[in-house]
Amino acid sequence: GENVEQHPSTLSVQEGDSAVIKCTYSDSASNYFPWYKQELGKGPQLIIDIRSNVGEKKDQRIAVTLNKTAKHFSLHITETQPEDSAVYFCAATKAAGNKLTFGGGTRVLVKP
Amino acid sequence: GAVVSQHPSWVICKSGTSVKIECRSLDFQATTMFWYRQFPKQSLMLMATSNEGSKATYEQGVEKDKFLINHASLTLSTLTVTSAHPEDSSFYICSARISGRYGEQFFGPGTRLTVL
């Protein structure tokens, strides 16, 4: 089955700096890669996703890049703000299967 | 759009009792819903996939007789933890996939279960 590894497990950045989280996946058939933000005591919130026919996607301060050959994808947050502090999860799935395989999560702390 | 609700948001029960958690898609139809369990500072663990009108598919190691799932309509799935014990205490989260659209899952706010 699919295996997703996520790094780093914790990330501390100064407000205004950029944050980058990287994930690798094992199943070359995976073709949908979402990123979720989870705040304490809440459910995960979809913040951005990318499909395998696209190499990069951007939404304001958030961007995701995908390298299918290397089987890794990354989340980039620019101009970080204290409200970006949360746990971020990457995930991967195949279109037909629909089951998401999650990475281990990255705890991001943005220091004011 | 794509809002998923869960009820209750938290519940405390005595050991041996059963607890039902509801998951609703508020503004879309969801043929498929998923139930996850999350321990503190850990990732989400998929428990089962719930399909409307059919039996749920459980992940390996999840007891189907203990975690009963019913997906009776396109907007409602329920998870019943039967004969709950302290080790069942956890954060339970559901998600729903919009019918006809693959991949995207929208998560509920979660239910904190504490078994005394």
mmCIF file of N, CA and C in Angstrom, chain A residues 31-32 34 36 38 41-46 49 51 89 93-100 102-105 107, chain B residues 32 34 36 38 40-44 46 49 59 91 93 95 97 101-110 112:
data_model
loop_
_atom_site.group_PDB
_atom_site.id
_atom_site.type_symbol
_atom_site.label_atom_id
_atom_site.label_comp_id
_atom_site.label_asym_id
_atom_site.label_seq_id
_atom_site.Cartn_x
_atom_site.Cartn_y
_atom_site.Cartn_z
ATOM 1 N N ASN A 31 -2.275 10.012 -7.470
ATOM 2 C CA ASN A 31 -2.403 11.145 -8.374
ATOM 3 C C ASN A 31 -3.143 12.340 -7.770
ATOM 4 N N TYR A 32 -3.428 12.300 -6.481
ATOM 5 C CA TYR A 32 -4.077 13.434 -5.823
ATOM 6 C C TYR A 32 -3.402 13.653 -4.479
ATOM 7 N N PRO A 34 -3.467 16.255 -1.305
ATOM 8 C CA PRO A 34 -3.990 17.403 -0.561
ATOM 9 C C PRO A 34 -3.121 17.733 0.647
ATOM 10 N N TYR A 36 -3.588 19.506 4.539
ATOM 11 C CA TYR A 36 -4.563 19.903 5.533
ATOM 12 C C TYR A 36 -3.881 20.642 6.672
ATOM 13 N N GLN A 38 -4.509 21.569 10.677
ATOM 14 C CA GLN A 38 -5.318 21.201 11.823
ATOM 15 C C GLN A 38 -4.922 22.038 13.028
ATOM 16 N N GLY A 41 -7.632 20.727 18.723
ATOM 17 C CA GLY A 41 -8.999 20.387 19.067
ATOM 18 C C GLY A 41 -9.993 20.484 17.930
ATOM 19 N N LYS A 42 -9.509 20.669 16.709
ATOM 20 C CA LYS A 42 -10.403 20.806 15.559
ATOM 21 C C LYS A 42 -10.094 19.756 14.503
ATOM 22 N N GLY A 43 -10.996 19.627 13.545
ATOM 23 C CA GLY A 43 -10.765 18.722 12.441
ATOM 24 C C GLY A 43 -9.839 19.342 11.406
ATOM 25 N N PRO A 44 -9.224 18.532 10.561
ATOM 26 C CA PRO A 44 -8.335 19.066 9.521
ATOM 27 C C PRO A 44 -9.117 19.895 8.501
ATOM 28 N N GLN A 45 -8.476 20.937 8.023
ATOM 29 C CA GLN A 45 -9.083 21.815 7.017
ATOM 30 C C GLN A 45 -8.246 21.763 5.750
ATOM 31 N N LEU A 46 -8.876 21.458 4.640
ATOM 32 C CA LEU A 46 -8.172 21.422 3.356
ATOM 33 C C LEU A 46 -7.708 22.825 2.984
ATOM 34 N N ASP A 49 -4.569 21.660 -2.696
ATOM 35 C CA ASP A 49 -4.344 20.318 -3.210
ATOM 36 C C ASP A 49 -3.762 20.414 -4.614
ATOM 37 N N ARG A 51 -3.123 17.889 -8.295
ATOM 38 C CA ARG A 51 -3.304 16.618 -8.998
ATOM 39 C C ARG A 51 -2.079 16.349 -9.845
ATOM 40 N N PHE A 89 -0.757 18.436 7.664
ATOM 41 C CA PHE A 89 -0.667 17.061 7.188
ATOM 42 C C PHE A 89 -0.695 17.031 5.673
ATOM 43 N N THR A 93 -3.429 9.898 -2.532
ATOM 44 C CA THR A 93 -4.425 8.887 -2.852
ATOM 45 C C THR A 93 -4.461 8.641 -4.358
ATOM 46 N N LYS A 94 -4.999 7.500 -4.702
ATOM 47 C CA LYS A 94 -5.263 7.201 -6.110
ATOM 48 C C LYS A 94 -6.707 7.579 -6.390
ATOM 49 N N ALA A 95 -7.015 7.947 -7.584
ATOM 50 C CA ALA A 95 -8.350 8.423 -7.940
ATOM 51 C C ALA A 95 -9.420 7.397 -7.604
ATOM 52 N N ALA A 96 -9.173 6.159 -7.947
ATOM 53 C CA ALA A 96 -10.207 5.156 -7.767
ATOM 54 C C ALA A 96 -10.375 4.767 -6.318
ATOM 55 N N GLY A 97 -9.284 4.752 -5.565
ATOM 56 C CA GLY A 97 -9.340 4.244 -4.200
ATOM 57 C C GLY A 97 -9.982 5.182 -3.218
ATOM 58 N N ASN A 98 -9.710 6.455 -3.371
ATOM 59 C CA ASN A 98 -10.252 7.491 -2.497
ATOM 60 C C ASN A 98 -9.724 7.498 -1.080
ATOM 61 N N LYS A 99 -9.149 6.423 -0.608
ATOM 62 C CA LYS A 99 -8.590 6.434 0.747
ATOM 63 C C LYS A 99 -7.362 7.318 0.764
ATOM 64 N N LEU A 100 -7.331 8.224 1.721
ATOM 65 C CA LEU A 100 -6.177 9.087 1.876
ATOM 66 C C LEU A 100 -5.156 8.420 2.784
ATOM 67 N N PHE A 102 -2.070 9.493 5.040
ATOM 68 C CA PHE A 102 -1.548 10.725 5.612
ATOM 69 C C PHE A 102 -0.082 10.591 5.997
ATOM 70 N N GLY A 103 0.615 11.717 5.917
ATOM 71 C CA GLY A 103 1.935 11.802 6.497
ATOM 72 C C GLY A 103 1.802 11.960 8.010
ATOM 73 N N GLY A 104 2.937 11.968 8.689
ATOM 74 C CA GLY A 104 2.927 12.017 10.138
ATOM 75 C C GLY A 104 2.608 13.376 10.735
ATOM 76 N N GLY A 105 2.593 14.431 9.909
ATOM 77 C CA GLY A 105 2.257 15.751 10.406
ATOM 78 C C GLY A 105 3.477 16.600 10.724
ATOM 79 N N ARG A 107 4.328 20.086 12.979
ATOM 80 C CA ARG A 107 3.860 21.125 13.897
ATOM 81 C C ARG A 107 4.619 22.396 13.591
ATOM 82 N N THR B 32 -19.743 8.657 -0.123
ATOM 83 C CA THR B 32 -18.727 7.998 0.695
ATOM 84 C C THR B 32 -18.308 8.908 1.837
ATOM 85 N N PHE B 34 -15.813 8.782 5.565
ATOM 86 C CA PHE B 34 -14.704 8.072 6.194
ATOM 87 C C PHE B 34 -14.674 8.398 7.684
ATOM 88 N N TYR B 36 -12.140 8.397 11.023
ATOM 89 C CA TYR B 36 -10.761 8.370 11.465
ATOM 90 C C TYR B 36 -10.710 8.439 12.992
ATOM 91 N N GLN B 38 -7.823 9.672 16.019
ATOM 92 C CA GLN B 38 -6.572 10.401 16.171
ATOM 93 C C GLN B 38 -6.195 10.463 17.641
ATOM 94 N N PRO B 40 -3.465 11.833 20.648
ATOM 95 C CA PRO B 40 -2.736 13.101 20.828
ATOM 96 C C PRO B 40 -1.388 13.110 20.120
ATOM 97 N N LYS B 41 -1.152 14.179 19.383
ATOM 98 C CA LYS B 41 0.118 14.424 18.693
ATOM 99 C C LYS B 41 0.444 13.341 17.670
ATOM 100 N N GLN B 42 -0.576 12.684 17.158
ATOM 101 C CA GLN B 42 -0.368 11.686 16.122
ATOM 102 C C GLN B 42 -1.183 12.017 14.881
ATOM 103 N N SER B 43 -0.904 11.278 13.842
ATOM 104 C CA SER B 43 -1.606 11.490 12.584
ATOM 105 C C SER B 43 -2.992 10.836 12.633
ATOM 106 N N LEU B 44 -3.744 11.008 11.575
ATOM 107 C CA LEU B 44 -5.077 10.420 11.487
ATOM 108 C C LEU B 44 -4.959 8.956 11.051
ATOM 109 N N LEU B 46 -7.147 5.906 9.579
ATOM 110 C CA LEU B 46 -8.422 5.540 8.977
ATOM 111 C C LEU B 46 -8.965 4.281 9.642
ATOM 112 N N THR B 49 -14.327 2.938 5.840
ATOM 113 C CA THR B 49 -14.944 3.680 4.748
ATOM 114 C C THR B 49 -16.417 3.326 4.719
ATOM 115 N N GLU B 59 -10.765 -1.045 8.104
ATOM 116 C CA GLU B 59 -9.323 -1.239 7.947
ATOM 117 C C GLU B 59 -8.867 -2.399 8.834
ATOM 118 N N PHE B 91 -9.970 11.012 19.801
ATOM 119 C CA PHE B 91 -10.606 12.051 18.985
ATOM 120 C C PHE B 91 -11.060 11.360 17.700
ATOM 121 N N ILE B 93 -12.874 11.584 14.057
ATOM 122 C CA ILE B 93 -13.129 12.579 13.011
ATOM 123 C C ILE B 93 -13.710 11.882 11.783
ATOM 124 N N SER B 95 -14.967 12.326 7.641
ATOM 125 C CA SER B 95 -14.793 13.153 6.446
ATOM 126 C C SER B 95 -15.771 12.664 5.390
ATOM 127 N N ARG B 97 -16.726 12.739 1.052
ATOM 128 C CA ARG B 97 -16.290 13.013 -0.315
ATOM 129 C C ARG B 97 -17.509 13.416 -1.124
ATOM 130 N N ARG B 101 -16.900 13.358 -7.346
ATOM 131 C CA ARG B 101 -15.593 14.015 -7.391
ATOM 132 C C ARG B 101 -14.606 13.195 -6.591
ATOM 133 N N TYR B 102 -13.562 12.738 -7.265
ATOM 134 C CA TYR B 102 -12.628 11.875 -6.569
ATOM 135 C C TYR B 102 -11.619 12.689 -5.785
ATOM 136 N N GLY B 103 -11.078 12.042 -4.777
ATOM 137 C CA GLY B 103 -9.970 12.622 -4.033
ATOM 138 C C GLY B 103 -10.369 13.518 -2.887
ATOM 139 N N GLU B 104 -11.003 14.649 -3.192
ATOM 140 C CA GLU B 104 -11.259 15.654 -2.171
ATOM 141 C C GLU B 104 -12.077 15.090 -1.026
ATOM 142 N N GLN B 105 -11.595 15.308 0.183
ATOM 143 C CA GLN B 105 -12.336 14.944 1.374
ATOM 144 C C GLN B 105 -12.422 16.164 2.267
ATOM 145 N N PHE B 106 -13.602 16.364 2.832
ATOM 146 C CA PHE B 106 -13.830 17.484 3.727
ATOM 147 C C PHE B 106 -14.125 16.923 5.113
ATOM 148 N N PHE B 107 -13.421 17.452 6.104
ATOM 149 C CA PHE B 107 -13.471 16.873 7.434
ATOM 150 C C PHE B 107 -14.433 17.603 8.361
ATOM 151 N N GLY B 108 -15.003 16.833 9.266
ATOM 152 C CA GLY B 108 -15.807 17.407 10.332
ATOM 153 C C GLY B 108 -14.911 17.952 11.428
ATOM 154 N N PRO B 109 -15.512 18.584 12.428
ATOM 155 C CA PRO B 109 -14.735 19.204 13.512
ATOM 156 C C PRO B 109 -14.220 18.215 14.552
ATOM 157 N N GLY B 110 -14.667 16.964 14.472
ATOM 158 C CA GLY B 110 -14.192 15.963 15.414
ATOM 159 C C GLY B 110 -15.067 15.822 16.643
ATOM 160 N N ARG B 112 -14.594 14.448 20.641
ATOM 161 C CA ARG B 112 -13.687 13.976 21.705
ATOM 162 C C ARG B 112 -14.466 13.022 22.601
#
